[in-house]
PDB file of C-alpha atoms and ligand atoms in Angstrom:
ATOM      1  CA  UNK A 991     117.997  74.276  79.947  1.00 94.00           C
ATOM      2  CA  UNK A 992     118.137  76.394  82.707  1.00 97.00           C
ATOM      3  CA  UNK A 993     117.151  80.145  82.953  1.00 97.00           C
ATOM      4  CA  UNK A 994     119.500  82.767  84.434  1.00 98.00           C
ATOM      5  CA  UNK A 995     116.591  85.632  84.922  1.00 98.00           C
ATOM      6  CA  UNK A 996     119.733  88.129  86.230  1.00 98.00           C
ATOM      7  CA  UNK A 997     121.867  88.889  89.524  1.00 98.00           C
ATOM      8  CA  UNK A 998     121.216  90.943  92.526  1.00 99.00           C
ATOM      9  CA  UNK A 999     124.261  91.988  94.403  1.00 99.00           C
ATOM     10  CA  UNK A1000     123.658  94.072  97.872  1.00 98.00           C
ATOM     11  CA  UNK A1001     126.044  94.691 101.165  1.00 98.00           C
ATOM     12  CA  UNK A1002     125.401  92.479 103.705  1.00 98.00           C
ATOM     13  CA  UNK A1003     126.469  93.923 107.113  1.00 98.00           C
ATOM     14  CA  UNK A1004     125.522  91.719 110.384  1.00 98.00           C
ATOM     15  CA  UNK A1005     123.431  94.793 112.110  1.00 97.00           C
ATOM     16  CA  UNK A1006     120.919  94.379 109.632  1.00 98.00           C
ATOM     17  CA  UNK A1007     119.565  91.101 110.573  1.00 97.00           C
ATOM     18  CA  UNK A1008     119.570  92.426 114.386  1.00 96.00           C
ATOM     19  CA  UNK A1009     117.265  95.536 112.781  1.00 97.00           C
ATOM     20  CA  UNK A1010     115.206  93.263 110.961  1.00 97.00           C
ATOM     21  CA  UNK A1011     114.847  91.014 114.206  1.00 95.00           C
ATOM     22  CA  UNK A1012     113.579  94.102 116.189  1.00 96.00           C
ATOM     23  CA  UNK A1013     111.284  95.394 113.179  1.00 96.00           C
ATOM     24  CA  UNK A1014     113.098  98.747 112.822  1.00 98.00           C
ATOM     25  CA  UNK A1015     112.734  98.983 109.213  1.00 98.00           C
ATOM     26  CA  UNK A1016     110.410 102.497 109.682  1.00 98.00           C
ATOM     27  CA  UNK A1017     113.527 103.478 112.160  1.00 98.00           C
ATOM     28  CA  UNK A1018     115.213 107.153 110.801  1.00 98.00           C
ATOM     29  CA  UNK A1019     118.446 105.330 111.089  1.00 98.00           C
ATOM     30  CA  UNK A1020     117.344 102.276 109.161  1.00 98.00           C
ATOM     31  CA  UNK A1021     114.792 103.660 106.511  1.00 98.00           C
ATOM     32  CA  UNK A1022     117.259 105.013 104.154  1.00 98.00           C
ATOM     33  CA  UNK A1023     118.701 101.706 103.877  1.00 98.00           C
ATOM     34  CA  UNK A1024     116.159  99.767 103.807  1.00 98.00           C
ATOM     35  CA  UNK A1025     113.870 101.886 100.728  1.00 98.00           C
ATOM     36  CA  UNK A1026     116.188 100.653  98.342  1.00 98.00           C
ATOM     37  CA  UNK A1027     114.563  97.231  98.835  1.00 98.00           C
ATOM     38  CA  UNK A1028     110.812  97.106  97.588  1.00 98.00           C
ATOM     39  CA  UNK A1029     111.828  97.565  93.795  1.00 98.00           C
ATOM     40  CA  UNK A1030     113.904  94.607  93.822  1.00 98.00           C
ATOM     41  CA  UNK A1031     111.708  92.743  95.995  1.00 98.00           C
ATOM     42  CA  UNK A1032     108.702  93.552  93.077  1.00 98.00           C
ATOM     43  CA  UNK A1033     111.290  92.852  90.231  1.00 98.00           C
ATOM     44  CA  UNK A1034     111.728  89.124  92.276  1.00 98.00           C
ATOM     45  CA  UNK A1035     108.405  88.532  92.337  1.00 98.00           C
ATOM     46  CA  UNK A1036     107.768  88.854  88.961  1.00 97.00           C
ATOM     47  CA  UNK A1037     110.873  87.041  87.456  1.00 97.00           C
ATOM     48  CA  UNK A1038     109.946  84.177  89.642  1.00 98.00           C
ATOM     49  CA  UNK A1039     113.674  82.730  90.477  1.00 98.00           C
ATOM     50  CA  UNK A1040     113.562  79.041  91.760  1.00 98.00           C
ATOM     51  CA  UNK A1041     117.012  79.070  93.618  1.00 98.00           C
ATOM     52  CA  UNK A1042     120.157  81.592  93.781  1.00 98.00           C
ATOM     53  CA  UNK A1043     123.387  81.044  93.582  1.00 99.00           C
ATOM     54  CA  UNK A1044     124.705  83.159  96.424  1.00 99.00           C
ATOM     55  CA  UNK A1045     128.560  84.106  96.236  1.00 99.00           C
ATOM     56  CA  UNK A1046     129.563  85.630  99.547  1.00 99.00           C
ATOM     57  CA  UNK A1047     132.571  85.305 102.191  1.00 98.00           C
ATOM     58  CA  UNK A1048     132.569  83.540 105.198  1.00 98.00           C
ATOM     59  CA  UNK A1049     133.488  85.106 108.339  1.00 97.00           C
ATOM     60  CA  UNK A1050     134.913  82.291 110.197  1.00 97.00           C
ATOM     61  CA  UNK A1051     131.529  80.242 110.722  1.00 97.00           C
ATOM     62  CA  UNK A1052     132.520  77.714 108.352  1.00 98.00           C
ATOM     63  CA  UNK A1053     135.765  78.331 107.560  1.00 98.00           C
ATOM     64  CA  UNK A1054     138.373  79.481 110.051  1.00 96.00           C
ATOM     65  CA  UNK A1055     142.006  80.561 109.320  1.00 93.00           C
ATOM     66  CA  UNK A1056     143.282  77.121 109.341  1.00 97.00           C
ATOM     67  CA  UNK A1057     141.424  76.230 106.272  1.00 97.00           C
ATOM     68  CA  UNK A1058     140.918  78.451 104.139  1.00 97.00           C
ATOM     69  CA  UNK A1059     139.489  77.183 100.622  1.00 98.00           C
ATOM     70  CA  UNK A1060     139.923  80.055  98.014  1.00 98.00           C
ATOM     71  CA  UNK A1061     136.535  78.656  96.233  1.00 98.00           C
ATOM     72  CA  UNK A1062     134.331  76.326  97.668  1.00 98.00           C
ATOM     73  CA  UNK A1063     130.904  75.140  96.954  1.00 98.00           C
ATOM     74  CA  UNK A1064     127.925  73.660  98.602  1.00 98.00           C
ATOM     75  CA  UNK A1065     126.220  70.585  97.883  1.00 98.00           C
ATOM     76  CA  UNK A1066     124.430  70.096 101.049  1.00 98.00           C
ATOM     77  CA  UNK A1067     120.576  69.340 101.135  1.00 98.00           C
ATOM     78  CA  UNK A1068     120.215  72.358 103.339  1.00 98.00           C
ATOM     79  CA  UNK A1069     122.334  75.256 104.951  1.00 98.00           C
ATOM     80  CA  UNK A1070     121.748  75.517 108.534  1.00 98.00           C
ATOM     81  CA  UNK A1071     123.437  79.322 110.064  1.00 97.00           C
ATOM     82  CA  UNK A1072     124.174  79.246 113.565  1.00 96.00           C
ATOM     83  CA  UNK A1073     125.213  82.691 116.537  1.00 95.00           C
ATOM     84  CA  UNK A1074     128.005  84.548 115.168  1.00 96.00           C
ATOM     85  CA  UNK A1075     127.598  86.929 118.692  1.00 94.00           C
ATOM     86  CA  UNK A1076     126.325  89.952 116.226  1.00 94.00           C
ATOM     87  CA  UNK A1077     122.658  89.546 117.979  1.00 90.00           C
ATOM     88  CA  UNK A1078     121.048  88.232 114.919  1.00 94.00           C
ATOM     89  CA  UNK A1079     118.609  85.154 115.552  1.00 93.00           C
ATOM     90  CA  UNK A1080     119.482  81.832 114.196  1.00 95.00           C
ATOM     91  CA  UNK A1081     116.961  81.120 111.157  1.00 96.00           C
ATOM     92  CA  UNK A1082     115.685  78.262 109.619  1.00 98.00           C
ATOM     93  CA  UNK A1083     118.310  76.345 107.076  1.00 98.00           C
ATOM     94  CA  UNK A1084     117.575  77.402 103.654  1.00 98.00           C
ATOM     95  CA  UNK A1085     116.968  74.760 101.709  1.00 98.00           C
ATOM     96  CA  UNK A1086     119.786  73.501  99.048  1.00 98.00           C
ATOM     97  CA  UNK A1087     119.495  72.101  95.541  1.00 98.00           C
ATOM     98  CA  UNK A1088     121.922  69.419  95.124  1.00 98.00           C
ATOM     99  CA  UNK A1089     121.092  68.500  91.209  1.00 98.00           C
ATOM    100  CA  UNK A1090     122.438  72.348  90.670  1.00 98.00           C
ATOM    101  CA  UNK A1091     125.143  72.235  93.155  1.00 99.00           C
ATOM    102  CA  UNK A1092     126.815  68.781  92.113  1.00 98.00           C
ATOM    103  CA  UNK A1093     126.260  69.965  88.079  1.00 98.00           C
ATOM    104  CA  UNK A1094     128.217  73.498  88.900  1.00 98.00           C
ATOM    105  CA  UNK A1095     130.903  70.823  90.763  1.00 98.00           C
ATOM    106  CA  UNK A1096     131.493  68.939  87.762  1.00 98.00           C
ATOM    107  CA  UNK A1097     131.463  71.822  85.357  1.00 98.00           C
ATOM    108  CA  UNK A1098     133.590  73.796  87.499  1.00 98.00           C
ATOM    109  CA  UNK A1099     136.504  71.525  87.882  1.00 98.00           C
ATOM    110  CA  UNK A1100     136.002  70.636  84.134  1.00 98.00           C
ATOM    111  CA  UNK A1101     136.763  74.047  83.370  1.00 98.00           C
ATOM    112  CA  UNK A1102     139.888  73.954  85.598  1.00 98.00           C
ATOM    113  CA  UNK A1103     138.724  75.498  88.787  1.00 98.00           C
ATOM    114  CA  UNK A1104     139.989  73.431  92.086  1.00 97.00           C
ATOM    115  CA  UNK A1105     137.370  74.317  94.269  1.00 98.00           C
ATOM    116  CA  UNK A1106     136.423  72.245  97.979  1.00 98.00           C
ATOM    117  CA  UNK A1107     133.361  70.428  97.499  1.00 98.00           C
ATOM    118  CA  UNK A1108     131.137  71.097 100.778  1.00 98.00           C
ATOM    119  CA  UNK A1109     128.270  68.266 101.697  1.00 98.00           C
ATOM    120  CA  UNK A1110     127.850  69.942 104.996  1.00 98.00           C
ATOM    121  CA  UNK A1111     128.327  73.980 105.374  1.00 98.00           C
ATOM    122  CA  UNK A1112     127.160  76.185 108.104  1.00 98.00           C
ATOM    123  CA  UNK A1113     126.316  79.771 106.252  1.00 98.00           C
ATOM    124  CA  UNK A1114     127.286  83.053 107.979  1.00 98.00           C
ATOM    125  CA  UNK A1115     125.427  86.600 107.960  1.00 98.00           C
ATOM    126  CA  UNK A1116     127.176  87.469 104.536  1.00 98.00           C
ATOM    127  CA  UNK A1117     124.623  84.435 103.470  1.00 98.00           C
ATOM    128  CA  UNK A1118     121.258  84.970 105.334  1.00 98.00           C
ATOM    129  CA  UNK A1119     121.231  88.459 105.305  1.00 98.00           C
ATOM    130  CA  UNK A1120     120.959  89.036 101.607  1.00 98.00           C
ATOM    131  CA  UNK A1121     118.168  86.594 101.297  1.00 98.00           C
ATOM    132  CA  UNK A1122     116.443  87.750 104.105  1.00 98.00           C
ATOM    133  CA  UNK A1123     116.411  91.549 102.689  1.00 98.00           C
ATOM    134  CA  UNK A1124     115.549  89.736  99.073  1.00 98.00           C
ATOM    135  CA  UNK A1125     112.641  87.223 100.570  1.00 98.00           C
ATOM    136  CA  UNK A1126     111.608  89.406 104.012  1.00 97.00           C
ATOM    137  CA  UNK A1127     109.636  87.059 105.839  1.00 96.00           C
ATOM    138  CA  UNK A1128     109.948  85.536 109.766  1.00 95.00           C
ATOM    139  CA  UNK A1129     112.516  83.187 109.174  1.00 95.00           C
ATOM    140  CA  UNK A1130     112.762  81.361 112.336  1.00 93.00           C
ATOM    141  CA  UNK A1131     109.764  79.481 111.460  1.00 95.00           C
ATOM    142  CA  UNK A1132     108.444  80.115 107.849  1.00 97.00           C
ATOM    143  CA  UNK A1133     110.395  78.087 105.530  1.00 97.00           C
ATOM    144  CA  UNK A1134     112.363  79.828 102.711  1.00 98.00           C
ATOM    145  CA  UNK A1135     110.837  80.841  99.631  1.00 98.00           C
ATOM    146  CA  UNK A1136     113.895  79.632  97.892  1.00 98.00           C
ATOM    147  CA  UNK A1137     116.710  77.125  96.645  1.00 98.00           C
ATOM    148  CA  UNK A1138     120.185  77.969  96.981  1.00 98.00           C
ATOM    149  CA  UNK A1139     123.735  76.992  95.938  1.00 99.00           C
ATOM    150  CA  UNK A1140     126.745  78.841  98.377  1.00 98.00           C
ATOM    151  CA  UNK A1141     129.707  79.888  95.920  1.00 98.00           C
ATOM    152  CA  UNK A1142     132.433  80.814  98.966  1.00 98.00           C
ATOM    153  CA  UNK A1143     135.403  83.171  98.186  1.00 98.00           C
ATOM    154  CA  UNK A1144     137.908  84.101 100.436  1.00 98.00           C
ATOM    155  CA  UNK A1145     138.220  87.727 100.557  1.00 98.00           C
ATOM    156  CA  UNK A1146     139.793  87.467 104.013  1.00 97.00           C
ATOM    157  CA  UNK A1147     142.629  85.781 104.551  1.00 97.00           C
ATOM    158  CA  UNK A1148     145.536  86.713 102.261  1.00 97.00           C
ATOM    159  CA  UNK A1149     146.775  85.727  99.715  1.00 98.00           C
ATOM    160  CA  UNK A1150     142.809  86.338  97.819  1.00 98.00           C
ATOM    161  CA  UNK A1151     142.127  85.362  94.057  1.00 98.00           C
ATOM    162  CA  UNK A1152     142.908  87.922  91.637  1.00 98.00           C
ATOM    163  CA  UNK A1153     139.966  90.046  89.995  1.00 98.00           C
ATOM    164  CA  UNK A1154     141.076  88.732  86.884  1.00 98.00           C
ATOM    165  CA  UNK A1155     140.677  85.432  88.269  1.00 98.00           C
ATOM    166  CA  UNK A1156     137.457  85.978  90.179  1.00 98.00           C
ATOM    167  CA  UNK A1157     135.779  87.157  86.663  1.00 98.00           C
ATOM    168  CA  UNK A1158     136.622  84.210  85.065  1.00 98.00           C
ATOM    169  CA  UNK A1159     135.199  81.728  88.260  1.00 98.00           C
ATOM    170  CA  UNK A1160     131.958  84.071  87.018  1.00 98.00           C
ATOM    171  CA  UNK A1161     131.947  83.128  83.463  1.00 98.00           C
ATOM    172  CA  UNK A1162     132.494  79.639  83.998  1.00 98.00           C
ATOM    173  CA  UNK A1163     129.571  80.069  86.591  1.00 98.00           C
ATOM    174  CA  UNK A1164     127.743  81.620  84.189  1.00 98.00           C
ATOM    175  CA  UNK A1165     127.652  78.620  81.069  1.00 98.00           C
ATOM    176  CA  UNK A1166     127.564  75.662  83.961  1.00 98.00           C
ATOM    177  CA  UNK A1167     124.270  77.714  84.985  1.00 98.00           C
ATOM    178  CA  UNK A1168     122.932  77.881  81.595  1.00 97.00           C
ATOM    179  CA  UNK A1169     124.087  74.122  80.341  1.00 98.00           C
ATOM    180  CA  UNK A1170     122.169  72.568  83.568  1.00 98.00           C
ATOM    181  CA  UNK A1171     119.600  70.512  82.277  1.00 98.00           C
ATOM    182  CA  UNK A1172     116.551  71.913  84.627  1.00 98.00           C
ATOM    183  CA  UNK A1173     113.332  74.248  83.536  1.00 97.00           C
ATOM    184  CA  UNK A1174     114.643  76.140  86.913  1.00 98.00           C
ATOM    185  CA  UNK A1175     114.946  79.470  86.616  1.00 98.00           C
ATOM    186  CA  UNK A1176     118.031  80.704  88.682  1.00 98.00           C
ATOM    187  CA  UNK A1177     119.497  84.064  90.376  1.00 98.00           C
ATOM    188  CA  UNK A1178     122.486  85.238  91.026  1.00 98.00           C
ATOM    189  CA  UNK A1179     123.692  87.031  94.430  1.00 99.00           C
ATOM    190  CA  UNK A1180     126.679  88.728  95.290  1.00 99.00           C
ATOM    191  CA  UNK A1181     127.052  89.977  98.771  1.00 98.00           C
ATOM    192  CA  UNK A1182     129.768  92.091 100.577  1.00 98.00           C
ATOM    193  CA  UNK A1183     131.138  95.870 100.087  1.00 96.00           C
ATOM    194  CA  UNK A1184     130.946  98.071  99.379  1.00 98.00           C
ATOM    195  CA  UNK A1185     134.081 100.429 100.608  1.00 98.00           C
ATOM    196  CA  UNK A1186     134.189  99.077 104.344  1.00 98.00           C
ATOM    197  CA  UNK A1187     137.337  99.176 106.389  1.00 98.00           C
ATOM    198  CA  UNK A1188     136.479  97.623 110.106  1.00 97.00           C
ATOM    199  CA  UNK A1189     140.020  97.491 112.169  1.00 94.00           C
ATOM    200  CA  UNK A1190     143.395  99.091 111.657  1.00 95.00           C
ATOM    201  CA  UNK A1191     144.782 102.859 111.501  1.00 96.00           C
ATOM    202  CA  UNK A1192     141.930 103.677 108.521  1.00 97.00           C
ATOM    203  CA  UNK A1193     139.095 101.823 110.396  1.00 98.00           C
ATOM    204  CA  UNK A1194     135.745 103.275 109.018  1.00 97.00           C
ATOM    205  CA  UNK A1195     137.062 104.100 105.721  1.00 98.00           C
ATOM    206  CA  UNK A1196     134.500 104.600 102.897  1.00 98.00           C
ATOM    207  CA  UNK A1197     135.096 105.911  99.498  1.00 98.00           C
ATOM    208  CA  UNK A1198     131.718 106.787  97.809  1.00 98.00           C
ATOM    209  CA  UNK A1199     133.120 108.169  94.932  1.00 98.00           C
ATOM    210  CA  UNK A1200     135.196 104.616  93.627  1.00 98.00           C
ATOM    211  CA  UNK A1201     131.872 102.681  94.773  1.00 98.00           C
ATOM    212  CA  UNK A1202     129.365 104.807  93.202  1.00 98.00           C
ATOM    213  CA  UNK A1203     132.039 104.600  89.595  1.00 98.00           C
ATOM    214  CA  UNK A1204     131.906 100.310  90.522  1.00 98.00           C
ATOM    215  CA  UNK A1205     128.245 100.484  90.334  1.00 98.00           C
ATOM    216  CA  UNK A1206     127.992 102.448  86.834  1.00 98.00           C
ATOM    217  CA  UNK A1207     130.779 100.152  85.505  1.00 98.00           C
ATOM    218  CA  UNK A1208     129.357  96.722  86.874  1.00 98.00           C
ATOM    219  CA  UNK A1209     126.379  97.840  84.407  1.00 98.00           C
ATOM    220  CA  UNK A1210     127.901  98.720  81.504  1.00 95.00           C
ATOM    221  CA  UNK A1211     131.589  97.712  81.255  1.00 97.00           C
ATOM    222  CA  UNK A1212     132.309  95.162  83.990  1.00 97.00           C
ATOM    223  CA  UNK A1213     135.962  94.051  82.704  1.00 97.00           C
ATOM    224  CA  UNK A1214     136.515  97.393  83.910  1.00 98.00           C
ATOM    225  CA  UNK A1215     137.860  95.853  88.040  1.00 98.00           C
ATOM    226  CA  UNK A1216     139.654  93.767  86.320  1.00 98.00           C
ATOM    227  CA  UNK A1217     142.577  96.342  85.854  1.00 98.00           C
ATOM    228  CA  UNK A1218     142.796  96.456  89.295  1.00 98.00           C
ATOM    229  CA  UNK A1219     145.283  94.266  91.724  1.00 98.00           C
ATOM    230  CA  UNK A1220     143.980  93.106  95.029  1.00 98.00           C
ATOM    231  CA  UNK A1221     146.077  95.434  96.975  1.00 98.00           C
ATOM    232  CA  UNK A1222     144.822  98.421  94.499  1.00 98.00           C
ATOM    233  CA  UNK A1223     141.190  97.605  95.610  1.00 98.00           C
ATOM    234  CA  UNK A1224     142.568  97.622  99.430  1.00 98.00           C
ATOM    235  CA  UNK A1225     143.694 101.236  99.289  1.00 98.00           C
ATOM    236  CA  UNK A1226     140.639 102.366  96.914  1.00 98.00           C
ATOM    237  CA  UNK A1227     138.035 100.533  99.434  1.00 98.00           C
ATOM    238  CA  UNK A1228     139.687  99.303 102.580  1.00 98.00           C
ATOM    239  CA  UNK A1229     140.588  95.760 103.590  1.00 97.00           C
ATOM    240  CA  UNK A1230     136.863  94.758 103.996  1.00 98.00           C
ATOM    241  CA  UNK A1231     135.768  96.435 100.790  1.00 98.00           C
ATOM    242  CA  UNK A1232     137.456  93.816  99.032  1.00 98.00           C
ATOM    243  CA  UNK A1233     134.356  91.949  99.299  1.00 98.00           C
ATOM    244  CA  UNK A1234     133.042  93.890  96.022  1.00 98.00           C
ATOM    245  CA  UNK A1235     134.853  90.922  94.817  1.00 98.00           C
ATOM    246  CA  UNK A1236     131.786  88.430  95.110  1.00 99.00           C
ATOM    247  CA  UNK A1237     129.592  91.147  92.844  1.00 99.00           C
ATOM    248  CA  UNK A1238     131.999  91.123  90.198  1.00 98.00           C
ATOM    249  CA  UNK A1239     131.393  87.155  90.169  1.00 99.00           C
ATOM    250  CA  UNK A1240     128.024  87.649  90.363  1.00 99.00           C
ATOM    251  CA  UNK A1241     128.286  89.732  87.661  1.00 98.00           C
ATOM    252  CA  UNK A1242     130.200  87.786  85.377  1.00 98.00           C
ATOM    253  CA  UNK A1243     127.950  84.815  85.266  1.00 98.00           C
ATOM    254  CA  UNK A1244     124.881  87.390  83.344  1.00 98.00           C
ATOM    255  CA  UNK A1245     125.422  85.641  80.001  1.00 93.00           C
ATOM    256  CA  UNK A1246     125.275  89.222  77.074  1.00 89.00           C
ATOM    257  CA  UNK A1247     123.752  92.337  77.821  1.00 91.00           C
ATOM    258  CA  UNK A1248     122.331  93.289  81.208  1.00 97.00           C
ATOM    259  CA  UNK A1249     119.120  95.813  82.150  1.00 97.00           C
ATOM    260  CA  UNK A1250     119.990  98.149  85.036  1.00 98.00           C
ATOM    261  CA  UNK A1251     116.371  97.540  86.873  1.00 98.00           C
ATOM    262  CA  UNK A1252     117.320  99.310  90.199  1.00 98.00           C
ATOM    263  CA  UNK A1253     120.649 100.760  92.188  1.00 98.00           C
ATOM    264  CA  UNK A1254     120.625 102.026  95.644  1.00 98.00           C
ATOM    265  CA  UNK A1255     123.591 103.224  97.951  1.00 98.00           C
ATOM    266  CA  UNK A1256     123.419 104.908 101.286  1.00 98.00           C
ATOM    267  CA  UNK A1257     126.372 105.551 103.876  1.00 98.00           C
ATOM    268  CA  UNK A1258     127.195 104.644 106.213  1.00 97.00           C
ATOM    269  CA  UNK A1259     125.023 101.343 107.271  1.00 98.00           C
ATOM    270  CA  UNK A1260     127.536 100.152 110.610  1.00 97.00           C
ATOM    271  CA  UNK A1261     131.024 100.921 109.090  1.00 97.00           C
ATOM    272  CA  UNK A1262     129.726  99.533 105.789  1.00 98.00           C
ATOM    273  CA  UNK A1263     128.922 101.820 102.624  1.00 98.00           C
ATOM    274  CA  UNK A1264     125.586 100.139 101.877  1.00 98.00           C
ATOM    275  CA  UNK A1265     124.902  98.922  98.114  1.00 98.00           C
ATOM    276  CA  UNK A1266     122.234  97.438  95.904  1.00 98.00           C
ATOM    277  CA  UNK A1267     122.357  96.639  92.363  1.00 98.00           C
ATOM    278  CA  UNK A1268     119.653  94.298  90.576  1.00 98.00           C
ATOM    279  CA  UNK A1269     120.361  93.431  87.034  1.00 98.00           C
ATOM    280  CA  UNK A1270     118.318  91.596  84.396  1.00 98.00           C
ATOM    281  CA  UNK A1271     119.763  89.020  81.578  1.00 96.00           C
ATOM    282  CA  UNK A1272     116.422  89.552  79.509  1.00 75.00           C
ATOM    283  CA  UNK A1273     117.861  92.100  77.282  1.00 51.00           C
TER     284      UNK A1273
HETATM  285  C1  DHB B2474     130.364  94.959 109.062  1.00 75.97           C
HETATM  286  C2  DHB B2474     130.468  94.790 107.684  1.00 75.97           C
HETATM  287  C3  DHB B2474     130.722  93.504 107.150  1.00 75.97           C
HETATM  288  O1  DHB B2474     130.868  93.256 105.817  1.00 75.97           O
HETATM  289  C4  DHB B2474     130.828  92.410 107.998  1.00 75.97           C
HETATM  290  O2  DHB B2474     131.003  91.193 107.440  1.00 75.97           O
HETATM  291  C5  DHB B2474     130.762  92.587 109.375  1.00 75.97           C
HETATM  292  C6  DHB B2474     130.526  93.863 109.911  1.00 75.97           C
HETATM  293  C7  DHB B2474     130.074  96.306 109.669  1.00 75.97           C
HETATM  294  O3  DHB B2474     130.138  97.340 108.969  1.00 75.97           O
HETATM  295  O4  DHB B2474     129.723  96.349 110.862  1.00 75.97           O
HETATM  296 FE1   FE B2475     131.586  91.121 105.457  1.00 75.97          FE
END
């Protein structure tokens, strides 16, 4: 059976790939952000994941407002990204593993979920960036380090999935991952948030104090979002912090207790309150 080792969830703003592109990791702007990094990096390296299952949002790469899946998952044999006009270079398709990606298919509908099946999928920043901060390395021409499944959730285009409904797409996540018949050993990612608001009369909106309370709760009690409705999170983090929604799936899928190995949040990264959380299921 497989192993879930733990999850990593972590913002995923589009001017970070542009400051990775130009090296400005040492930059005064940049190094705040980019220090919470090495720990989890070392914690990777050790755990030795095979491939991640990567829940994130698409920003209208893949999906546009015409069709907008509420879940969808890829079974592609790789994930090509392509210019989203944020300045960030197109990389090299990460590969896909399609024996994990057509088991969490099955399971997933099995346990009720009517996701969209994807055999072909472009992947957007909300994608790349995460692994790229995870498994640093020039991308346009080394290969990936790494397998990975894309779990897609619309946190844009209203009406989204409930928290309460998100938690449970994480627990069913969780036992397909753990019933796949594999000696891989698997990681999960959540990307987005955390409090971000990017257009409207509250543009630039950032609430540390709800985000920082997330963060402590994700650890210890993560039913605790769960209280909350959609429009709730809205107002507490602005209508692109909503994206906290892919950590709490994430999340869910750690099967038991979790180990807190490292948390980092700095503000402002772009309009984005920057986060990092890496959690281990070895407890
Ligand atoms: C920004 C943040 C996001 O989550 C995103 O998808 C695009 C832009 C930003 O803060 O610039
Ligand atoms: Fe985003």
């Amino acid at each position: 059976m497989a192993t879930i080792v733990g999850a990593v969830t972590t913002s995923h703003v589009p001017a970070i790939g542009a400051a990775i592109a130009r090296g400005l990791e040492d930059d005064p702007y940049w190094q705040p952000f980019f220090a919470g990094y090495p720990p989890v990096r070392e914690w990777l390296r050790e755990r030795r994941p095979d491939v991640a299952v990567v829940v994130y949002n698409d920003h209208g790469l893949n999906f546009f407002l015409d069709k907008m899946p509420t879940f969808a998952v890829g079974a592609a044999p790789q994930y090509p990204n392509a210019d989203e006009g944020w300045g960030i270079p197109t990389l090299l398709p990460v590969p896909g593993d399609e024996d994990l990606s057509w088991h969490l298919v099955e399971s997933l509908v099995e346990a009720e979920f009517d996701i969209v099946t994807c055999q072909e999928m472009l992947v957007d920043h909300a994608f790349t960036i995460p692994l790229a901060l995870l498994w640093p390395g020039d991308r346009a021409r080394e290969p990936w380090p790494i397998r990975a499944v894309p779990i897609c959730v619309n946190t844009v285009l209203f009406p989204l999935p409930s928290v309460r409904r998100c938690y449970k797409l994480g627990e069913a996540l969780g036992r397909a991952i753990a019933a796949w018949e594999s000696d891989a050993r698997v990681l999960l990612v959540g990307t987005g948030g955390l409090s971000h608001q990017l257009d409207g009369r509250r543009a630039g909106f950032i609430n540390k104090a709800f985000d920082l309370l997330f963060m402590d709760k994700l650890v210890s009690d993560p039913q605790w979002i769960t209280q909350y409705g959609i429009l709730d999170l809205v107002e507490l983090t602005g209508t692109q912090g909503v994206e906290l929604l892919n950590w709490v799936i994430a999340r869910a899928a750690l099967p038991g207790a979790v180990r807190k190995v490292h948390a980092h949040y700095h503000i402002p990264i772009s309009n984005t309150a920057a986060g990092l959380l890496a959690l281990a299921a070895d407890s």
